[in-house]
Short mmCIF file of C-alpha atoms in Angstrom, two decimals:
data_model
loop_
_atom_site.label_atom_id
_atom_site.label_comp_id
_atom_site.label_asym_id
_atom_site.label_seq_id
_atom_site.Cartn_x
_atom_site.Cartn_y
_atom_site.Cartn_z
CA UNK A 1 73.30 1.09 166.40
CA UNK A 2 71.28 3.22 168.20
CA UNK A 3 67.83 1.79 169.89
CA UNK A 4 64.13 2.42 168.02
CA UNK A 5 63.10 4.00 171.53
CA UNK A 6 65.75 6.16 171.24
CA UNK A 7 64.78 7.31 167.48
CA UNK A 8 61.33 7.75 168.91
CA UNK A 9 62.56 10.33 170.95
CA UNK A 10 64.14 12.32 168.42
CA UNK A 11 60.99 12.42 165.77
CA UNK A 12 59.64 15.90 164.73
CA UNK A 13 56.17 16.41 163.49
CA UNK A 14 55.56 18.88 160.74
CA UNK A 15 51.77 19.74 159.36
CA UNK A 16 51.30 19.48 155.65
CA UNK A 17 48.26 20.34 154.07
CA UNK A 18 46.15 17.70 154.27
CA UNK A 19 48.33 15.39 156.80
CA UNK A 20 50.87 15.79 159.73
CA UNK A 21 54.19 13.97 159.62
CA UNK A 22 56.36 12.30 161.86
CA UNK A 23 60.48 12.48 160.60
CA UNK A 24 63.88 11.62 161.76
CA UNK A 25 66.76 14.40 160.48
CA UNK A 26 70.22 14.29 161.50
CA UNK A 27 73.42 15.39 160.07
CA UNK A 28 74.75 18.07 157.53
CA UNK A 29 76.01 18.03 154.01
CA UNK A 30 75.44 19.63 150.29
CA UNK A 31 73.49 16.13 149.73
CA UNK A 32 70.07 15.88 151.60
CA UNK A 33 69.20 12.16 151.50
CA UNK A 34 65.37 10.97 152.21
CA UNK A 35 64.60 7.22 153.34
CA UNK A 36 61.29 6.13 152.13
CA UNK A 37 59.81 3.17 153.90
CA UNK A 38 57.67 0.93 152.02
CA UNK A 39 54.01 -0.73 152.49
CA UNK A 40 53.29 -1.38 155.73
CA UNK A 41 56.36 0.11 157.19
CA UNK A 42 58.10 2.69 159.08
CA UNK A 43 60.96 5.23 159.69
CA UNK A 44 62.19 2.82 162.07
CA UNK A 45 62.71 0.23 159.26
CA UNK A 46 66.24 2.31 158.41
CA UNK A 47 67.71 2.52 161.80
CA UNK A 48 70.26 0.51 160.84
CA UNK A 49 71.54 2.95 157.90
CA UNK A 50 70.36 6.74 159.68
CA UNK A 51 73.31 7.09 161.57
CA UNK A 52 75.61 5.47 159.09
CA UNK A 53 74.97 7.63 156.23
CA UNK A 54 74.31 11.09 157.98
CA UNK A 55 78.14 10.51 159.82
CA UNK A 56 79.55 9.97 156.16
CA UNK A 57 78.57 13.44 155.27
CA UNK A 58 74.94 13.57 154.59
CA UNK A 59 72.05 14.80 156.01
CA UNK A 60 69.68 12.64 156.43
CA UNK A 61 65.82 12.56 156.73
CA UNK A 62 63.20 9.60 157.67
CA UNK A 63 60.23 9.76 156.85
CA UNK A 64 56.88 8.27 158.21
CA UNK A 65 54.48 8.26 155.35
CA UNK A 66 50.53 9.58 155.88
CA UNK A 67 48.89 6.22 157.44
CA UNK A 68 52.29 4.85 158.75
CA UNK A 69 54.27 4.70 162.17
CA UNK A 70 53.75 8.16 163.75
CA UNK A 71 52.11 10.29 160.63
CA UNK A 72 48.32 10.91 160.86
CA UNK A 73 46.11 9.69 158.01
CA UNK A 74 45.32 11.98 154.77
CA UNK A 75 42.80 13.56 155.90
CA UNK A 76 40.75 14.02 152.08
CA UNK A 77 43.42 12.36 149.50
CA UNK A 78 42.89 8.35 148.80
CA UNK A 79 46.48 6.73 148.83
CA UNK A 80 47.35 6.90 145.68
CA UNK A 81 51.14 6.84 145.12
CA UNK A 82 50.83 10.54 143.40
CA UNK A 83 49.19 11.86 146.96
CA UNK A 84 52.40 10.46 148.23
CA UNK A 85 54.71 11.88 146.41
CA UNK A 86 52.92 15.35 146.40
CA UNK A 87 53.15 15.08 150.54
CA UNK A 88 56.88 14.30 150.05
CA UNK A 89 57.10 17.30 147.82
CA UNK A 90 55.77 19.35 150.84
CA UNK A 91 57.78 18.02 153.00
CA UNK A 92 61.26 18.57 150.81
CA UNK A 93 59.84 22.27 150.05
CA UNK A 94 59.03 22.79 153.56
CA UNK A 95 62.46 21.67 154.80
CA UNK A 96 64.11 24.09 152.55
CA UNK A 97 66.15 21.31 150.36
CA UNK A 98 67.22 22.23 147.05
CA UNK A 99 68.63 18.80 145.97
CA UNK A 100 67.89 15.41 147.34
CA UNK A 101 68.76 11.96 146.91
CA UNK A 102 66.00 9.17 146.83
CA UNK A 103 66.02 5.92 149.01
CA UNK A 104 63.16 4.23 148.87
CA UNK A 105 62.19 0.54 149.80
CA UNK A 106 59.64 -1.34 147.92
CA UNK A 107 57.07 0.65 147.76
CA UNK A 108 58.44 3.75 148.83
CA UNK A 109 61.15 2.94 145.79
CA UNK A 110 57.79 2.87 143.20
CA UNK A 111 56.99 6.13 144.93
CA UNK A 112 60.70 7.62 144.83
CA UNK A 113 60.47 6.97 140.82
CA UNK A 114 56.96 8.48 140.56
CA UNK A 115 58.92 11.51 141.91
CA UNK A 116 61.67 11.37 140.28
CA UNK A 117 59.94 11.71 137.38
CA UNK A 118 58.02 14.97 137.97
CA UNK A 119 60.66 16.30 139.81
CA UNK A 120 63.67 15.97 137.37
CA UNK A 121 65.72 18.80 138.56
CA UNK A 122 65.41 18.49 142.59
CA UNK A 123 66.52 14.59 142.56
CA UNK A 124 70.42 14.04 142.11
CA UNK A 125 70.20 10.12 142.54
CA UNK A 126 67.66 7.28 143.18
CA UNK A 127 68.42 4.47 145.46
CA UNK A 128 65.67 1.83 145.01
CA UNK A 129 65.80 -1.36 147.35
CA UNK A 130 63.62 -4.45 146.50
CA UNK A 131 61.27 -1.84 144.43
CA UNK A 132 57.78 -2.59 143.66
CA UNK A 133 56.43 -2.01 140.48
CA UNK A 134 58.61 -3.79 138.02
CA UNK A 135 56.55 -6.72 137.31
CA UNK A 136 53.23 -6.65 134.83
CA UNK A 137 50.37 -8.38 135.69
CA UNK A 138 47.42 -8.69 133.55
CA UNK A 139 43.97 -8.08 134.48
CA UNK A 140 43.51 -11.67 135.90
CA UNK A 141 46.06 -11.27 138.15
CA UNK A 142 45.32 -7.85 139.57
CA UNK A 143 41.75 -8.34 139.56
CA UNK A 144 42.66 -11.66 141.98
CA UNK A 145 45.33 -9.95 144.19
CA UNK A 146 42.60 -6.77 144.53
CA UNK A 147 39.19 -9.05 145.17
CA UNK A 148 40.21 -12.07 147.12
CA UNK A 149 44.45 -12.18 148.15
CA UNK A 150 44.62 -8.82 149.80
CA UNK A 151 40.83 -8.41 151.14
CA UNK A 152 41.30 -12.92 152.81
CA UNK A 153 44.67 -11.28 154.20
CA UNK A 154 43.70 -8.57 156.39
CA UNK A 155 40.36 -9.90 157.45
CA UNK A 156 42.71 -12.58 158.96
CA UNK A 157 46.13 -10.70 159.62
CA UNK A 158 45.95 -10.78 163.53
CA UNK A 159 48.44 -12.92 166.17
CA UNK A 160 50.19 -15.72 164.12
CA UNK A 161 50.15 -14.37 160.50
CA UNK A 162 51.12 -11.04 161.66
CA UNK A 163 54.25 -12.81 162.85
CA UNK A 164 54.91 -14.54 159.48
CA UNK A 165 53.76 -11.55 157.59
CA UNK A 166 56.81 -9.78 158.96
CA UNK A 167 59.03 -12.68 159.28
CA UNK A 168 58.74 -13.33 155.48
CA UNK A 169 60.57 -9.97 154.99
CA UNK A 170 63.57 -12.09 156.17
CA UNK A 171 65.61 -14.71 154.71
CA UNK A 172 66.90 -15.58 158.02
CA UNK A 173 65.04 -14.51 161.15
CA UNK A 174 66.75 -13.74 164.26
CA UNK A 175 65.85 -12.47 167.83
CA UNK A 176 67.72 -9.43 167.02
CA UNK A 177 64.43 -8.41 164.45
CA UNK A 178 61.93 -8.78 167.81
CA UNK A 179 61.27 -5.72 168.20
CA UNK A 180 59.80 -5.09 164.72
CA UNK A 181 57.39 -7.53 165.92
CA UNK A 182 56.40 -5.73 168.66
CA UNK A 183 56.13 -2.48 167.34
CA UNK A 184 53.40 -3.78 164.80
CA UNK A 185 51.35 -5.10 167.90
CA UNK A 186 51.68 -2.27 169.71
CA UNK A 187 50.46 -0.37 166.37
CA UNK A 188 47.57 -2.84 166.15
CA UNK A 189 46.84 -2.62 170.07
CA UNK A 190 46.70 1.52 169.55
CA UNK A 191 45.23 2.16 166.87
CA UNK A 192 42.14 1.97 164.86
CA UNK A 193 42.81 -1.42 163.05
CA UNK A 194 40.25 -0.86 160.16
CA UNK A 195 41.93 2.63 159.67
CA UNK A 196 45.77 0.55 159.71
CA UNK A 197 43.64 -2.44 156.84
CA UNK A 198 42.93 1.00 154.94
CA UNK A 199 45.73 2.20 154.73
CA UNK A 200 47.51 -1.56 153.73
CA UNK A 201 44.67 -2.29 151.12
CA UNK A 202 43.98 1.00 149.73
CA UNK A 203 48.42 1.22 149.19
CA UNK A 204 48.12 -2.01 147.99
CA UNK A 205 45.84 -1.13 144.80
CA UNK A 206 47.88 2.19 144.60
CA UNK A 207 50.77 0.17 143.99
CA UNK A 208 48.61 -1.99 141.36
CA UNK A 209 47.30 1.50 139.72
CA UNK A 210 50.37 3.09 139.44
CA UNK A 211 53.09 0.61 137.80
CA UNK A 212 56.39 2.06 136.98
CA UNK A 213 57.85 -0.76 134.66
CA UNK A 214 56.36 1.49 131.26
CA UNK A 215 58.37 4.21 132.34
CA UNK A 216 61.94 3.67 133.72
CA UNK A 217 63.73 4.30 130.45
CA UNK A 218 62.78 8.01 131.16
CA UNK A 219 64.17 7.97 134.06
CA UNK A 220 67.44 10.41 134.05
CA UNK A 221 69.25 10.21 137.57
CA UNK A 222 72.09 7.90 138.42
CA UNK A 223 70.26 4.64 139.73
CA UNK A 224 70.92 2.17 141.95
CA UNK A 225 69.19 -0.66 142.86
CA UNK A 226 69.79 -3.23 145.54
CA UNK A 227 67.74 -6.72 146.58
CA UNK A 228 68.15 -9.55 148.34
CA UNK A 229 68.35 -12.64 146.38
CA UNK A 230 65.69 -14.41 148.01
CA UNK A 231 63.30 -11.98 148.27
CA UNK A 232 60.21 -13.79 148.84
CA UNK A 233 57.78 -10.96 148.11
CA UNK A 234 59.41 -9.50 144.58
CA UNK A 235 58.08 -11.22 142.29
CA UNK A 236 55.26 -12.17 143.61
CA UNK A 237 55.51 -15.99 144.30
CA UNK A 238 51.44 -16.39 143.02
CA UNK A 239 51.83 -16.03 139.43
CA UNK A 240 55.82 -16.06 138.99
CA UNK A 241 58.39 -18.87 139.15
CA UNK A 242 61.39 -16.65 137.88
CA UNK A 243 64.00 -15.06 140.46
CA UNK A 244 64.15 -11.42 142.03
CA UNK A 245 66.98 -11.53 140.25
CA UNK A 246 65.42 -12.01 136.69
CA UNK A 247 63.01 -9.03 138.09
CA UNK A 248 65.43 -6.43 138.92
CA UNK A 249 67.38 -6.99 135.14
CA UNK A 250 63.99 -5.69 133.62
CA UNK A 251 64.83 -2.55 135.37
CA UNK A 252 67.89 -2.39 135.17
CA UNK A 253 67.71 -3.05 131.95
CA UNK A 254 65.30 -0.37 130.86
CA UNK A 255 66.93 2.44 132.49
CA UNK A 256 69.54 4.22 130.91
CA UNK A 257 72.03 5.13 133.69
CA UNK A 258 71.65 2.15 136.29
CA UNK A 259 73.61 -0.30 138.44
CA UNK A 260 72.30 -3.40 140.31
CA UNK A 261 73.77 -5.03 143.54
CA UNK A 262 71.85 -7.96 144.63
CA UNK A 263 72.58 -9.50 148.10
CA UNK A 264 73.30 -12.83 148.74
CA UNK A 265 71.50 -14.90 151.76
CA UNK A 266 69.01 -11.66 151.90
CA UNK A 267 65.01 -11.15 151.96
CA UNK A 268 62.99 -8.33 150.79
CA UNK A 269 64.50 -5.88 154.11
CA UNK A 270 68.14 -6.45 152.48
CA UNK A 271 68.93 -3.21 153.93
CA UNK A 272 68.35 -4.40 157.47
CA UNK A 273 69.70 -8.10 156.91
CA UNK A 274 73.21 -6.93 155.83
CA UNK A 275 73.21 -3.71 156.94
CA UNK A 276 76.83 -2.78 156.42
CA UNK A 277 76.79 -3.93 152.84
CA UNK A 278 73.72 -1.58 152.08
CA UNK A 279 75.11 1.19 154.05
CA UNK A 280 78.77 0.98 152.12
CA UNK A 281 76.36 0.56 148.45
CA UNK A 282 74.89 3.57 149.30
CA UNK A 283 77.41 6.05 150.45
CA UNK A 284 80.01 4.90 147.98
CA UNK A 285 77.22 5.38 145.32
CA UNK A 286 76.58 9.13 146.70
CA UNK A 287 79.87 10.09 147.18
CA UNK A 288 80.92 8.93 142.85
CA UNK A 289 81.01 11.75 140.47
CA UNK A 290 77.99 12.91 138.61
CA UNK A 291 79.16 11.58 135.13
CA UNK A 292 77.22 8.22 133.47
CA UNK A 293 77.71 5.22 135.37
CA UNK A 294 77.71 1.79 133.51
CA UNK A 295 75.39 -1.01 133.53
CA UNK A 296 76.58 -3.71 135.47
CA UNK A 297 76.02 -5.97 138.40
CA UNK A 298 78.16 -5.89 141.46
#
């Protein structure tokens, strides 16, 4: 697996519109796949699948989102999920691809469907990995997570709860994951923290604003969707006692053409935990003709 300092190096920078980003693109094929990172995160979150994927045939393309990693800040949209996908747009028009495949993580999965919608012709599949947006709260519950959860936890995210912020992504953590950790304090050493708390808080209500559970029966692609089984951010562990398993069947069961794979022993960064399982989900599920695929759990 190649080294995050070593993806560094390779980054391009493109301007679009209102924003510049900062993207990893390797490899060739008639299927252009994009990794979306979700809140909080970074290209680098997928270095464990780049390589894998692009040498089975696929060129693929992560992505730093506005705010994130190595991507400047919108520089006049708010961060709603729609100015996200409208920046992805650019950046799929600007890289000339006709069709594309959708991976997105968490949040960048709730964006990938927000897409996927508008956008029914240019997306051939849609790879969603511990999505966001699936569960309803009611107006109690957002009002709470919007007023007092989110605002306590970045005036107090520094040093220790940094650490478990990140290490609660895990099911198991391992000294192998370290360098996450110190890429978020270099981030934090760098740059403007109030401008890194915007971004978080402000993606955080986007998220809340912009629910996808009302409309993933109209979503048309081939879907796949893959969690870890003790994911300890989906659902959200405040007002749910019910498993991410339970969680991902209301998708799965509301959209018409969809398989789920949940992960044994594996937090909300499945795709990093088990790596080769993800990586084999995801290139067998590219590679399967275009006809309907059944419901059913693998």
């Amino acid at each position: 697996m190649v080294s995050s300092i070593a993806l560094l190096r390779e980054s391009q920078k493109i301007h679009l519109g209102n924003t510049e980003l900062s993207y990893l693109d390797f490899g060739t094929g008639e299927i252009s796949v994009i990794l979306i990172h979700g809140l909080a995160g970074n290209k680098l979150l997928w270095r464990s699948s780049i390589h894998e994927i692009s040498d089975s045939g696929f060129r693929v393309i992560a992505v730093d989102l506005p705010g994130h990693g190595q991507s400047a800040p919108f520089t006049a949209d708010s961060y709603s999920l729609e100015a996200y996908a409208k920046t992805l747009d650019s950046l799929i028009q600007a890289l000339g691809i006709k069709k594309v495949a959708l991976v997105g993580h968490s949040m960048g999965a709730q964006i990938a469907i927000h897409y996927a919608l508008k956008h029914l012709n240019k997306v051939s599949h849609l790879l969603l990995c511990s999505p966001a947006g699936f569960e309803i709260f009611n107006t109690m519950q957002s009002l709470t997570l919007r007023t007092f959860i989110i605002p306590s936890f970045l005036r107090y995210l520094s040093g220790t709860s940094l650490k478990t912020f990140i290490q609660d992504n895990f099911y198991q953590w391992t000294d192998d994951y370290n360098w996450i950790l110190r890429y978020y304090e270099h981030q934090m050493e760098h740059k403007k923290r109030h401008q890194l708390m915007q971004v978080f808080g402000d993606s955080v209500a986007a998220m809340l604003n912009e629910p996808v559970h009302h409309l993933l029966f109209k979503i048309t692609q081939p879907t796949l969707i893959i969690a870890g089984e003790e994911d300890r951010y989906i659902p959200n562990r405040l007002f749910r006692r019910v498993s991410t398993n339970s969680i991902m069947r209301t998708g799965i069961d509301k959209i018409p053409n969809a398989e789920l794979l949940m992960i044994p022993k594996a937090g909300h960064l499945a795709n990093m935990e088990h790596p080769a399982i993800f990586n084999q989900a995801v290139i067998n599920f590219l590679n399967k003709e275009s006809s309907p695929i059944s419901k059913r759990t693998a």
